[in-house]
Short mmCIF file of C-alpha atoms and ligand atoms in Angstrom, two decimals:
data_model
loop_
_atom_site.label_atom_id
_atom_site.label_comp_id
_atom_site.label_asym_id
_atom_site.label_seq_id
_atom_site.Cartn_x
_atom_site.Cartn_y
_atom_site.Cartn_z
CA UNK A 96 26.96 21.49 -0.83
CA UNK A 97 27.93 17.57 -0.41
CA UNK A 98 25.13 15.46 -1.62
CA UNK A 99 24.16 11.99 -0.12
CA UNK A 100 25.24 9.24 -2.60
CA UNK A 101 22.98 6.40 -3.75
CA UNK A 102 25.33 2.87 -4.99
CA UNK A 103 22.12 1.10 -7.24
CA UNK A 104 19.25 2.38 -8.62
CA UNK A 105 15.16 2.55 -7.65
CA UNK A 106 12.97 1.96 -10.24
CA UNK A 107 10.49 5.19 -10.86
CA UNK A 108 7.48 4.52 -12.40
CA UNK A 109 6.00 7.90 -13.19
CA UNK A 110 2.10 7.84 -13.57
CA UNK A 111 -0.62 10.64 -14.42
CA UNK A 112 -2.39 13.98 -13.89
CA UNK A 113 -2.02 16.01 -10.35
CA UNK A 114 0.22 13.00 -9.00
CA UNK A 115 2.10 13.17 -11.65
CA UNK A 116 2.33 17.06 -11.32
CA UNK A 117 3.11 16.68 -7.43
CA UNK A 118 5.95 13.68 -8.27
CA UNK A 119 8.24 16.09 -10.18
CA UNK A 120 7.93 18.91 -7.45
CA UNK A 121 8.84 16.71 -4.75
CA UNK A 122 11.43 14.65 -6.65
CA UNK A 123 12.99 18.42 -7.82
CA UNK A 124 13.00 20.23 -4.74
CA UNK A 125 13.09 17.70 -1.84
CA UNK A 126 15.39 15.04 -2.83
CA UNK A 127 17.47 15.96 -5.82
CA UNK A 128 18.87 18.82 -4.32
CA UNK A 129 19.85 16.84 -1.41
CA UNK A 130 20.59 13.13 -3.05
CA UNK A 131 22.75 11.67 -5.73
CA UNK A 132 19.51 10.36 -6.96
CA UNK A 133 20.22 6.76 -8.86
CA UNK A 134 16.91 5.68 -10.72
CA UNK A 135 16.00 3.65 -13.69
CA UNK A 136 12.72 5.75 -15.17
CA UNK A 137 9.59 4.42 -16.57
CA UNK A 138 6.97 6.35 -17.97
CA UNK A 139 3.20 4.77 -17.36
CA UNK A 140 1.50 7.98 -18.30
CA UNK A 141 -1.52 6.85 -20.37
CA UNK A 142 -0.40 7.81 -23.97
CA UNK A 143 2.81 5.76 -23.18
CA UNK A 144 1.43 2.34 -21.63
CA UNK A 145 -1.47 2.95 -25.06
CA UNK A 146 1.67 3.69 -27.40
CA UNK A 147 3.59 0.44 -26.07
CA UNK A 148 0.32 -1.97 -25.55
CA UNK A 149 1.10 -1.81 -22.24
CA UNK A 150 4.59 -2.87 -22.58
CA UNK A 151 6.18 -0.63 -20.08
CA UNK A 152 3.72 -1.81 -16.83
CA UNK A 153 5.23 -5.26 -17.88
CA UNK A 154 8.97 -4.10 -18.22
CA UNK A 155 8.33 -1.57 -14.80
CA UNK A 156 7.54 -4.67 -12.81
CA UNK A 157 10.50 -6.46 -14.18
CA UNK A 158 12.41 -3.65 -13.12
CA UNK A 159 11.41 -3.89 -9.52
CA UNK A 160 12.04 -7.76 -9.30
CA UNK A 161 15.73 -6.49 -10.41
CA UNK A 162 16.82 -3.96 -8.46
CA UNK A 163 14.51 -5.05 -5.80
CA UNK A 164 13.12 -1.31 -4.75
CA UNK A 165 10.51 1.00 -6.52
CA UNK A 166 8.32 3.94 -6.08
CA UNK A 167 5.28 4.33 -7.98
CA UNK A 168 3.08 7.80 -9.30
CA UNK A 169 -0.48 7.25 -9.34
CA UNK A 170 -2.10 6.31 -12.49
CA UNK A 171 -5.27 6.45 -14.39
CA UNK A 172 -6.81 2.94 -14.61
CA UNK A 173 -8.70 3.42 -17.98
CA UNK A 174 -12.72 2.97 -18.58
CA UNK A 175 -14.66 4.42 -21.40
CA UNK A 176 -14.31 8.03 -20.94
CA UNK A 177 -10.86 7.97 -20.70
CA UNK A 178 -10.79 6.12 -23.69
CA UNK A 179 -12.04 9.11 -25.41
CA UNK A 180 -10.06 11.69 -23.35
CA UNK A 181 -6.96 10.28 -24.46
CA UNK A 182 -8.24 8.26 -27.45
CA UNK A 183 -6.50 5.18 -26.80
CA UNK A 184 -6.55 2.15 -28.36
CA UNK A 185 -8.49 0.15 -25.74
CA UNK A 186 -9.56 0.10 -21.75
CA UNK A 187 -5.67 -1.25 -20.52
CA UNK A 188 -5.91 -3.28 -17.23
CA UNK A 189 -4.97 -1.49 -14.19
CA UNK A 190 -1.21 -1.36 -13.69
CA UNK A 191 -1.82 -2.05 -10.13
CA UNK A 192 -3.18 -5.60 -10.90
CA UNK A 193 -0.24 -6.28 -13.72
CA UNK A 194 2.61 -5.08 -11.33
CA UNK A 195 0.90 -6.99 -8.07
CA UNK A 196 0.56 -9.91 -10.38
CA UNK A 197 4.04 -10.26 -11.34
CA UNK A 198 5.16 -9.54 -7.97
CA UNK A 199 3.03 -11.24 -6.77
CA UNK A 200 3.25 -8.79 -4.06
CA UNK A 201 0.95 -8.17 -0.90
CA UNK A 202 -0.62 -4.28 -0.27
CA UNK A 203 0.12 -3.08 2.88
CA UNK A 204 -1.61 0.41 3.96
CA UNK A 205 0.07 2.56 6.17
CA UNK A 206 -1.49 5.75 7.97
CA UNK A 207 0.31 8.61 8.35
CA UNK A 208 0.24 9.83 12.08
CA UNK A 209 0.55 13.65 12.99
CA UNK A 210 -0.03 14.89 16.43
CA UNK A 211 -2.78 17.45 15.16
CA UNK A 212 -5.02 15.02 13.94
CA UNK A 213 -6.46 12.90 16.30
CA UNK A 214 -7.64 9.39 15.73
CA UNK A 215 -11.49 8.36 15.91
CA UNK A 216 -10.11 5.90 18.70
CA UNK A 217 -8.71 7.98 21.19
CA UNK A 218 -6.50 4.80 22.28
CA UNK A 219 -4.58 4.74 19.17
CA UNK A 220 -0.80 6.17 19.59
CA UNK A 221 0.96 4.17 16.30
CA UNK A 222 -0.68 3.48 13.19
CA UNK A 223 -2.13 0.12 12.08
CA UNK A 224 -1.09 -1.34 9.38
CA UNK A 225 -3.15 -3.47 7.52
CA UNK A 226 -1.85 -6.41 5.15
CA UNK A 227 -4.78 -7.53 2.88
CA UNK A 228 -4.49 -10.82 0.67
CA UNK A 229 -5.46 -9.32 -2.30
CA UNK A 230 -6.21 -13.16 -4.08
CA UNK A 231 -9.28 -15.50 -4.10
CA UNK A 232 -11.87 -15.88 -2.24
CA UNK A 233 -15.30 -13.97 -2.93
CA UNK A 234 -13.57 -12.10 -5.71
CA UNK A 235 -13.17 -14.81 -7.66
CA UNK A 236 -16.10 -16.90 -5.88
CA UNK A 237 -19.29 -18.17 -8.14
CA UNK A 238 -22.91 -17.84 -7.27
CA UNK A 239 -26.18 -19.61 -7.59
CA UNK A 240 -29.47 -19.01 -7.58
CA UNK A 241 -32.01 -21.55 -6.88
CA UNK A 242 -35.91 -21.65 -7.18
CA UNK A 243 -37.00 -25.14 -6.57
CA UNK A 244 -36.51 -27.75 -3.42
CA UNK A 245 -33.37 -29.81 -4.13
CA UNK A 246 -30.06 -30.39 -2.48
CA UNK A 247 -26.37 -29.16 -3.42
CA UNK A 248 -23.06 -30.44 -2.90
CA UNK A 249 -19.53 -29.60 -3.60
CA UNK A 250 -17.44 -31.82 -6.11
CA UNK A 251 -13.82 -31.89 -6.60
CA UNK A 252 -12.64 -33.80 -9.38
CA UNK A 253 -8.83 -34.12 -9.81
CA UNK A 254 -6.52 -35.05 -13.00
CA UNK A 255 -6.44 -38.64 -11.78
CA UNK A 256 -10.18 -38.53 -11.93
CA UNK A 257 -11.01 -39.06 -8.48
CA UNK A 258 -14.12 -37.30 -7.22
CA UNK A 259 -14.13 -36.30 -3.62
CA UNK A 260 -18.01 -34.77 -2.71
CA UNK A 261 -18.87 -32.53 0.43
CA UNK A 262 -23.00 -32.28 0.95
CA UNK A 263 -23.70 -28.77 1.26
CA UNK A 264 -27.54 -29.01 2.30
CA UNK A 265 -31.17 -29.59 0.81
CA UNK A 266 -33.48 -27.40 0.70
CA UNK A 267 -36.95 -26.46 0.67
CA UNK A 268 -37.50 -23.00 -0.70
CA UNK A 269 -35.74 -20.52 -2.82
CA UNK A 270 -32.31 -19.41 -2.14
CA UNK A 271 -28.79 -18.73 -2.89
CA UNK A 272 -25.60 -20.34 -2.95
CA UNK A 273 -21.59 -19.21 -2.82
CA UNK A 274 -18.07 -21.08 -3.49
CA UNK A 275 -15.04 -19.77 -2.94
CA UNK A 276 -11.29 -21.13 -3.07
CA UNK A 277 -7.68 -20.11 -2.52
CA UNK A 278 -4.42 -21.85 -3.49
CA UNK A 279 -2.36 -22.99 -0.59
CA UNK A 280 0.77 -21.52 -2.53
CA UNK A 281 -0.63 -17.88 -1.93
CA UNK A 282 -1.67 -17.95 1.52
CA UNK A 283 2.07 -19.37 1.87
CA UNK A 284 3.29 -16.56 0.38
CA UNK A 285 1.16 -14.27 1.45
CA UNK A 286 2.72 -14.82 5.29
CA UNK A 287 5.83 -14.78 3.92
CA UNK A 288 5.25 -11.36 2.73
CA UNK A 289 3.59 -10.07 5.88
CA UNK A 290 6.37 -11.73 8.19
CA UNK A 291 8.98 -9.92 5.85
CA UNK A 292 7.56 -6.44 6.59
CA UNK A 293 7.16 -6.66 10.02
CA UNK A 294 10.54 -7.49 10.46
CA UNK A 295 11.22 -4.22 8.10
CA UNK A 296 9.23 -2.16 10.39
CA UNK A 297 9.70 -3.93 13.84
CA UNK A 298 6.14 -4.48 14.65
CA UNK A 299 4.01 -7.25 15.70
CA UNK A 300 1.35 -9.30 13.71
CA UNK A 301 -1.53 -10.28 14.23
CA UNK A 302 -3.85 -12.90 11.97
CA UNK A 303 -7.40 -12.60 12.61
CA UNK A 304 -9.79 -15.12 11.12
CA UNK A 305 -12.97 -17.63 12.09
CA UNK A 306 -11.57 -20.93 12.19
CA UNK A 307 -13.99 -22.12 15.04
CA UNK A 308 -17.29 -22.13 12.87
CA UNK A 309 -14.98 -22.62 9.41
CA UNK A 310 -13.21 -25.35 10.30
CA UNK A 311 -11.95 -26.50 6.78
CA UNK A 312 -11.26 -22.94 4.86
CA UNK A 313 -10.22 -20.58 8.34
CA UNK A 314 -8.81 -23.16 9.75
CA UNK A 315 -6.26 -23.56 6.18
CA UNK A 316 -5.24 -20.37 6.31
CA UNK A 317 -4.35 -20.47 10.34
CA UNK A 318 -2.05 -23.71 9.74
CA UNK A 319 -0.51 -22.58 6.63
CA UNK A 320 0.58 -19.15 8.18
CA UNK A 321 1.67 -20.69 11.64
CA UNK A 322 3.60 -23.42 9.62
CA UNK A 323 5.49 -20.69 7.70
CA UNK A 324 6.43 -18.48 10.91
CA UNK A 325 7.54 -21.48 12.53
CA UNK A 326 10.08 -22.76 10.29
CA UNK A 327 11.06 -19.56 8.73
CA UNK A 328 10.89 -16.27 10.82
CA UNK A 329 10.18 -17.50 14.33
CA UNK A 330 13.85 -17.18 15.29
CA UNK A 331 13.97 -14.09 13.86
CA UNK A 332 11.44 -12.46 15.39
CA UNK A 333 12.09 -13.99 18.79
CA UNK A 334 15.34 -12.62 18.86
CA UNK A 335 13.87 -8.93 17.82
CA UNK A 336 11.55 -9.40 20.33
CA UNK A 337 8.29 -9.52 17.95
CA UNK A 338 5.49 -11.66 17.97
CA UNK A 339 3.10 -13.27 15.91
CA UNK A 340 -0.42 -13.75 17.37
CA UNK A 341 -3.86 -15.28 15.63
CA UNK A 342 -7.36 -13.98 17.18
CA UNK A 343 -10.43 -14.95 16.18
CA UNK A 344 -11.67 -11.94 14.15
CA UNK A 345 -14.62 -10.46 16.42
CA UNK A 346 -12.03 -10.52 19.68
CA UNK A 347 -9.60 -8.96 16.99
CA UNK A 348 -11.86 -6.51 16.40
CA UNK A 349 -12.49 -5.65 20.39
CA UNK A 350 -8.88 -5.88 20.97
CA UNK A 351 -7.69 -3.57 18.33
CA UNK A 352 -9.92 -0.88 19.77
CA UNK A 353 -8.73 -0.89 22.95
CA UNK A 354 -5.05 -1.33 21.84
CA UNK A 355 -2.71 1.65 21.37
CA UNK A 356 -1.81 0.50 17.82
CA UNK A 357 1.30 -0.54 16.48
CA UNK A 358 0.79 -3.65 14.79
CA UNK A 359 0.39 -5.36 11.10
CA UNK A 360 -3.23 -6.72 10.68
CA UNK A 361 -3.04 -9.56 8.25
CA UNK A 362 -6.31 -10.56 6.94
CA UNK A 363 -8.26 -12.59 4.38
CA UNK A 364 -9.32 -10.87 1.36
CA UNK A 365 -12.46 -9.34 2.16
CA UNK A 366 -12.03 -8.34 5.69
CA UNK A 367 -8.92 -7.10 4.39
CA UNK A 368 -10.81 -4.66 2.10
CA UNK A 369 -13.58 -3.69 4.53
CA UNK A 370 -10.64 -3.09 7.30
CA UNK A 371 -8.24 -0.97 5.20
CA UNK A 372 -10.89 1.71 4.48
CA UNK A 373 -12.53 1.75 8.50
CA UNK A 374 -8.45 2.51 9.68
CA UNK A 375 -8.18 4.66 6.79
CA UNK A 376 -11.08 7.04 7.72
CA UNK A 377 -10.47 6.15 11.41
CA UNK A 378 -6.98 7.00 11.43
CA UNK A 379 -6.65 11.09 9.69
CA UNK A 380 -10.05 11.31 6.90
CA UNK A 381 -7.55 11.87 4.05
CA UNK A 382 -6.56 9.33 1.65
CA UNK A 383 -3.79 11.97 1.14
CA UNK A 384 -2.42 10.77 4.63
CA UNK A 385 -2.07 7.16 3.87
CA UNK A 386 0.95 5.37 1.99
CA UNK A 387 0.46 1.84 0.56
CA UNK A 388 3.83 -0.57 0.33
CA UNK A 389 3.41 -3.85 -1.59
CA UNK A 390 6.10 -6.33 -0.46
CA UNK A 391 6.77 -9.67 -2.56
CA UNK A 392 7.55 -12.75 -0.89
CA UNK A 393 11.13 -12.84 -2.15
CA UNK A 394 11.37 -9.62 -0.72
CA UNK A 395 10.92 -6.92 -3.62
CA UNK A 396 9.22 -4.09 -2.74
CA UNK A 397 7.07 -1.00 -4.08
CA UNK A 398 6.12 2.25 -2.33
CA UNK A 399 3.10 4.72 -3.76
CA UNK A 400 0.68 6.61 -2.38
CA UNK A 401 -2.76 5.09 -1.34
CA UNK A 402 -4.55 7.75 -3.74
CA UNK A 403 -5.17 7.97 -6.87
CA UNK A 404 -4.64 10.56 -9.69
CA UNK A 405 -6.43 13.30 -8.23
CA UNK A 406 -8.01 13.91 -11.36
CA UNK A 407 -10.47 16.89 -10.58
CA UNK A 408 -7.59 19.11 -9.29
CA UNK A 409 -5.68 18.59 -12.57
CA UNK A 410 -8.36 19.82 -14.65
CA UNK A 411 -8.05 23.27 -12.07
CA UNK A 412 -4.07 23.07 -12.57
CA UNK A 413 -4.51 22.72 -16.24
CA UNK A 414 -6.47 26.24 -16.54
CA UNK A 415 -3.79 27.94 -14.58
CA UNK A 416 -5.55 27.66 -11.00
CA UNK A 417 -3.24 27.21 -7.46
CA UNK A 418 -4.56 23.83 -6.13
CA UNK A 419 -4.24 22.76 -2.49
CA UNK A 420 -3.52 19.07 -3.07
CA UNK A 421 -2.07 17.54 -0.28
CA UNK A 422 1.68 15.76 -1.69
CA UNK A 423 2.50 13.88 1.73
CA UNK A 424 1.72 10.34 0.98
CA UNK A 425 4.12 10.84 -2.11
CA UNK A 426 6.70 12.61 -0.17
CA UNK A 427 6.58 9.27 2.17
CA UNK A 428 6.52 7.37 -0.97
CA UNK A 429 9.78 8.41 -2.29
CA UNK A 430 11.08 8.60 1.32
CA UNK A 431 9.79 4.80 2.22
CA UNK A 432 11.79 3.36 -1.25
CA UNK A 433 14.56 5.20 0.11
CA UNK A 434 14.71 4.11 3.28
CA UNK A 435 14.20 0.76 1.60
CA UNK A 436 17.24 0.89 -0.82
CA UNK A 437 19.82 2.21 2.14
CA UNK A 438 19.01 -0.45 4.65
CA UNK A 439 19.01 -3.07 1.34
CA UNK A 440 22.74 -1.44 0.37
CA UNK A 441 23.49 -0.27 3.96
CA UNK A 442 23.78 3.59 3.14
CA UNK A 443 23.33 4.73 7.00
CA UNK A 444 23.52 8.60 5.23
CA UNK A 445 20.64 8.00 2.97
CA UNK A 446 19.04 5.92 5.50
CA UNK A 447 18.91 9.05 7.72
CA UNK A 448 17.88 11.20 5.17
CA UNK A 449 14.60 9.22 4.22
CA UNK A 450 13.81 9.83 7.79
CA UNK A 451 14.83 13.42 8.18
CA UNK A 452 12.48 14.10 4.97
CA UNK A 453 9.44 11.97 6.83
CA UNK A 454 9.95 14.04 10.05
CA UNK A 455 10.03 17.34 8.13
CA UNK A 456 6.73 16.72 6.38
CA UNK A 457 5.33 15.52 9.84
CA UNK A 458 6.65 19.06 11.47
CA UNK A 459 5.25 21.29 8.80
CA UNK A 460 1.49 19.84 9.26
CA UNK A 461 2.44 19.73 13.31
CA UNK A 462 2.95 23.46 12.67
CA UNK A 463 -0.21 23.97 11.44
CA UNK A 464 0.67 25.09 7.67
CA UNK A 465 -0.96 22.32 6.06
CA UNK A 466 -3.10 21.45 2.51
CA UNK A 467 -6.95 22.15 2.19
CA UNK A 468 -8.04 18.03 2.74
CA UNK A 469 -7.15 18.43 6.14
CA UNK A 470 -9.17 21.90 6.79
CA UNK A 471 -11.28 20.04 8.77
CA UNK A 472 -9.55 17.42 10.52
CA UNK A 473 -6.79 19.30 12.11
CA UNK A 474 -7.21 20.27 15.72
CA UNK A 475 -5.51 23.36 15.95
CA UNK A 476 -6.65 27.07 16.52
CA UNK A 477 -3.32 28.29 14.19
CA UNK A 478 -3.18 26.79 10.95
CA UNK A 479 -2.21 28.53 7.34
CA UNK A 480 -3.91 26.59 4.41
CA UNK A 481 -1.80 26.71 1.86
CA UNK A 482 -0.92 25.64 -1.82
CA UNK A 483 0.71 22.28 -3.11
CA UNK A 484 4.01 24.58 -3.49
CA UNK A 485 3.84 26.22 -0.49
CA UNK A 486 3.47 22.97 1.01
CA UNK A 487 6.36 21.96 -0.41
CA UNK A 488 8.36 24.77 0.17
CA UNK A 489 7.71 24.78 3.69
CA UNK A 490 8.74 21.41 4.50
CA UNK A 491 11.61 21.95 2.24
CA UNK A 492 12.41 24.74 4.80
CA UNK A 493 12.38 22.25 7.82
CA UNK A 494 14.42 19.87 6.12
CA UNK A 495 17.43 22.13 5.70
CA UNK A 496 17.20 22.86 8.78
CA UNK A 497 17.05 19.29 10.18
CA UNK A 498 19.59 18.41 7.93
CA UNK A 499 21.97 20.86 8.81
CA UNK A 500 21.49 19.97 12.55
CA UNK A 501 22.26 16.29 11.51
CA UNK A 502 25.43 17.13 9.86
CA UNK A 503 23.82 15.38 7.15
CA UNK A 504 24.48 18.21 4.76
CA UNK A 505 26.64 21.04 5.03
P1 NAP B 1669 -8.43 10.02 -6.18
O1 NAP B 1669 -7.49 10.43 -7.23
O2 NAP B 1669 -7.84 9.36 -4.99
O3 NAP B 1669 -9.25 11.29 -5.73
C1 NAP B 1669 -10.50 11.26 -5.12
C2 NAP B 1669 -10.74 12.52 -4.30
O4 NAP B 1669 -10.06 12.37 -3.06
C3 NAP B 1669 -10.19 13.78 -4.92
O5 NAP B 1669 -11.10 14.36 -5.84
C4 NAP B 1669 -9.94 14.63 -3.69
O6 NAP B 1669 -11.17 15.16 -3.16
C5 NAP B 1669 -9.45 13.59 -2.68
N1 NAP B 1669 -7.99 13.39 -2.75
C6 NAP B 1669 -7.30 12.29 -3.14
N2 NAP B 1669 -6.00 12.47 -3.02
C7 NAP B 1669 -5.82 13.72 -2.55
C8 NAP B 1669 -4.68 14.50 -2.24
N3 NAP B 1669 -3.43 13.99 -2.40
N4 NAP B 1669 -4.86 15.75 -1.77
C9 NAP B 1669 -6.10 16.25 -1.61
N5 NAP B 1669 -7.21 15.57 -1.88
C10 NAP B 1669 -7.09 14.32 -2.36
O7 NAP B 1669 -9.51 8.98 -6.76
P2 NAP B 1669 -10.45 9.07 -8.06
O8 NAP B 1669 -10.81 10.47 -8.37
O9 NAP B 1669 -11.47 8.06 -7.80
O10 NAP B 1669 -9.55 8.54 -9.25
C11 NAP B 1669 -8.86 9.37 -10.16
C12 NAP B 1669 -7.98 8.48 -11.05
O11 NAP B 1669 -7.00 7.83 -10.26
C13 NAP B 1669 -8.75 7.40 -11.78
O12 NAP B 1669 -8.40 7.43 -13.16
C14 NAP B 1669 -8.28 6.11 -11.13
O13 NAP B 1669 -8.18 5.07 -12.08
C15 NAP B 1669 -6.92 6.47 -10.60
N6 NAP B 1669 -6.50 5.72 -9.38
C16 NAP B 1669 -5.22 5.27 -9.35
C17 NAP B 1669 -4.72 4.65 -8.22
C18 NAP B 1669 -3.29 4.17 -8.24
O14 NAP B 1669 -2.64 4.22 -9.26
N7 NAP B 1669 -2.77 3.71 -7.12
C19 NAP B 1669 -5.53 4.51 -7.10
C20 NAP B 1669 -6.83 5.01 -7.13
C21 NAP B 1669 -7.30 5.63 -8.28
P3 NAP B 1669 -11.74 16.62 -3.51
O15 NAP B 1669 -11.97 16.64 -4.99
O16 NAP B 1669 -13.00 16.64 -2.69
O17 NAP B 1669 -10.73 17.64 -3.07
MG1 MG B 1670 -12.36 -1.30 0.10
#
């Protein structure tokens, strides 16, 4: 059998526990057999990120500015019981944060659409996607607490020792105070980002935000990412026949409802993180049906899974027990850096085959064999529950067949 060839590599960054169990089977019987895999390997499991100080998360994300296309396993972010399960030398950081960081990479979440499982918003035909700035803002925002009357303001001091002061209010009673900031740099580069992926997926954005009541901090961000399409992907997306619209966030909100999907939803870092998990839930109920892409503003890019370890069906797998875990959002993981790398190297044969192996996983839930998580969700009278391997075997199944139909293997 001819096997698709790859010209440069994808970095793998392998990861922990039933992810890491599910990685292997779908890397060994859905795309080896069928691609002249090219990767450069690193290990994150826990014992080797303890063994290296962390090393390796560092060197990973080095990797992926490189070669410019990964695809990361899930991975165990450490706290004090996994300290002792593993006795490691200390609580790491979350690889997540070190590889975003030196990416400095935006997260966009995906959902995975079958036909069997129907949004909560009947409207919705295409997935949202959402595109959260993961910097600033309330997560890095200070608080106060006061008791007496008094008055506050806001004081910037710079290097040349100016002092520029805002009045915030005085007050007569107890209550409570906020400040917040983000760098103009980011939000640059955060549109930059979001502006790159649409044009990788062909979809519209949108910007949501309240720049009519905050006039100073909304209002930023809306210039900043207007200024940025404008002189660098306008053309571009004019001549692709996408757009780039900003709502204000509640008529976002209305709009999106009614809309049929389809779109990128860039938004500010909290709304961002409240939004991901509503079209998350709204979209299938399973984690296991959501993929999450981090794109850098040069351009690099990173594909996992939205999940995490799975760590409670690992401890079953360990004693010997069949677990249902569902392996699509990995399956799209590996197919998504794939997809990535041909169009990057123009490999139309691999290209196709990162879709074939998307479609094929798509079919085997559409034909009602599908993994226990989605028991409940799928709308079907005929469905098989089955195992992670009978999963896989299944949509291994279509995929020869599909394949074969192609002409992409013979
Ligand atoms: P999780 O691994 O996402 O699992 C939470 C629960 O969601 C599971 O117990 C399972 O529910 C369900 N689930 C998740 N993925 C599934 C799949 N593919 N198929 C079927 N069911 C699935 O989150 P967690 O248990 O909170 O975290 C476990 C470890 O993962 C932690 O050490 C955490 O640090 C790490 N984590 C890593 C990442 C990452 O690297 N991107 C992200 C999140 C968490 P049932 O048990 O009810 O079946
Ligand atoms: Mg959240």
């Amino acid at each position: 059998m001819r096997r698709i060839l790859m010209d440069k590599p994808i970095v793998e960054i392998d990861g922990d526990e039933m992810a890491r169990v599910m990685w292997h089977w779908v890397k060994e019987r859905l795309i080896e057999p069928f691609v002249d895999l090219k990767v450069e390997y690193y290990d994150l499991h826990i014992k080797v990120r303890d063994e290296t100080n962390d090393q390796i998360t560092v060197k990973a994300a080095e990797a992926v500015k490189r070669w410019g296309v990964g695809v990361k396993c899930a991975t165990i972010t450490p706290n004090a019981e996994r300290v002792k399960e593993y006795n490691l030398k200390k609580e790491w950081r979350s690889p997540n944060a070190t590889i975003r960081e030196i990416l400095d990479g935006t997260i966009f979440r995906a959902p995975i659409l079958v036909k069997n499982i129907a949004p909560a918003v009947r409207f919705w035909k295409k997935p949202i996607i959402v595109a959260r700035h993961a910097v600033g803002d309330i997560y890095s925002g200070t608080g106060l607490r006061f008791e007496e009357p008094g008055e506050a303001e806001i004081v910037y001091r710079s290097i040349s020792g100016k002092e520029v002061r805002v009045k915030i209010g005085s007050f007569q009673s107890p209550g409570v105070i906020q400040a917040y900031y983000n760098i103009n740099k980011s939000i640059e580069n955060f549109a930059r980002a979001v502006f790159r992926y649409a044009l990788m997926v062909s979809m519209d954005v949108w910007f949501a935000a309240k720049d009519t009541i905050s006039k100073v901090y909304d209002a930023t961000y809306r210039e900043i990412i207007a200024k940025v399409f404008e002189k660098e992907f306008i053309e571009e997306f004019r001549s692709r026949r996408l757009n780039y619209y900003y709502y204000l966030i509640d008529d976002a909100y209305a709009r999106a409802v009614r809309s049929e999907g389809g779109f990128i939803w860039a938004a500010k870092n909290y709304d961002g993180d409240v939004l991901s998990d509503m079209i998350a839930s709204a979209f299938s109920g399973s984690l296991a049906m959501m993929t999450s892409e981090l794109m850098s503003p040069e351009g690099h890019y990173l594909a996992e899974a939205a999940h995490g370890t799975v760590q409670k069906h690992y401890y079953r797998y360990l004693r010997g027990e069949k677990t249902s875990t569902n392996p699509t959002a990995i399956i799209f993981a590996w197919a998504k850096a794939l997809k990535r790398r041909a169009e990057l190297d123009g490999l139309e044969d691999l290209e196709k085959f990162a879709q074939v192996l998307m479609d094929a996983t798509v079919k085997t839930i559409e034909n009602g064999v599908i993994t226990q998580d989605l028991s409940k969700s799928v709308n079907q009278a005929n469905i098989t529950v089955v195992d992670t391997e009978t999963f896989i075997e299944a949509v291994k199944k279509n995929l020869v067949k599909e394949l074969e139909e192609t002409g992409l293997i013979w």
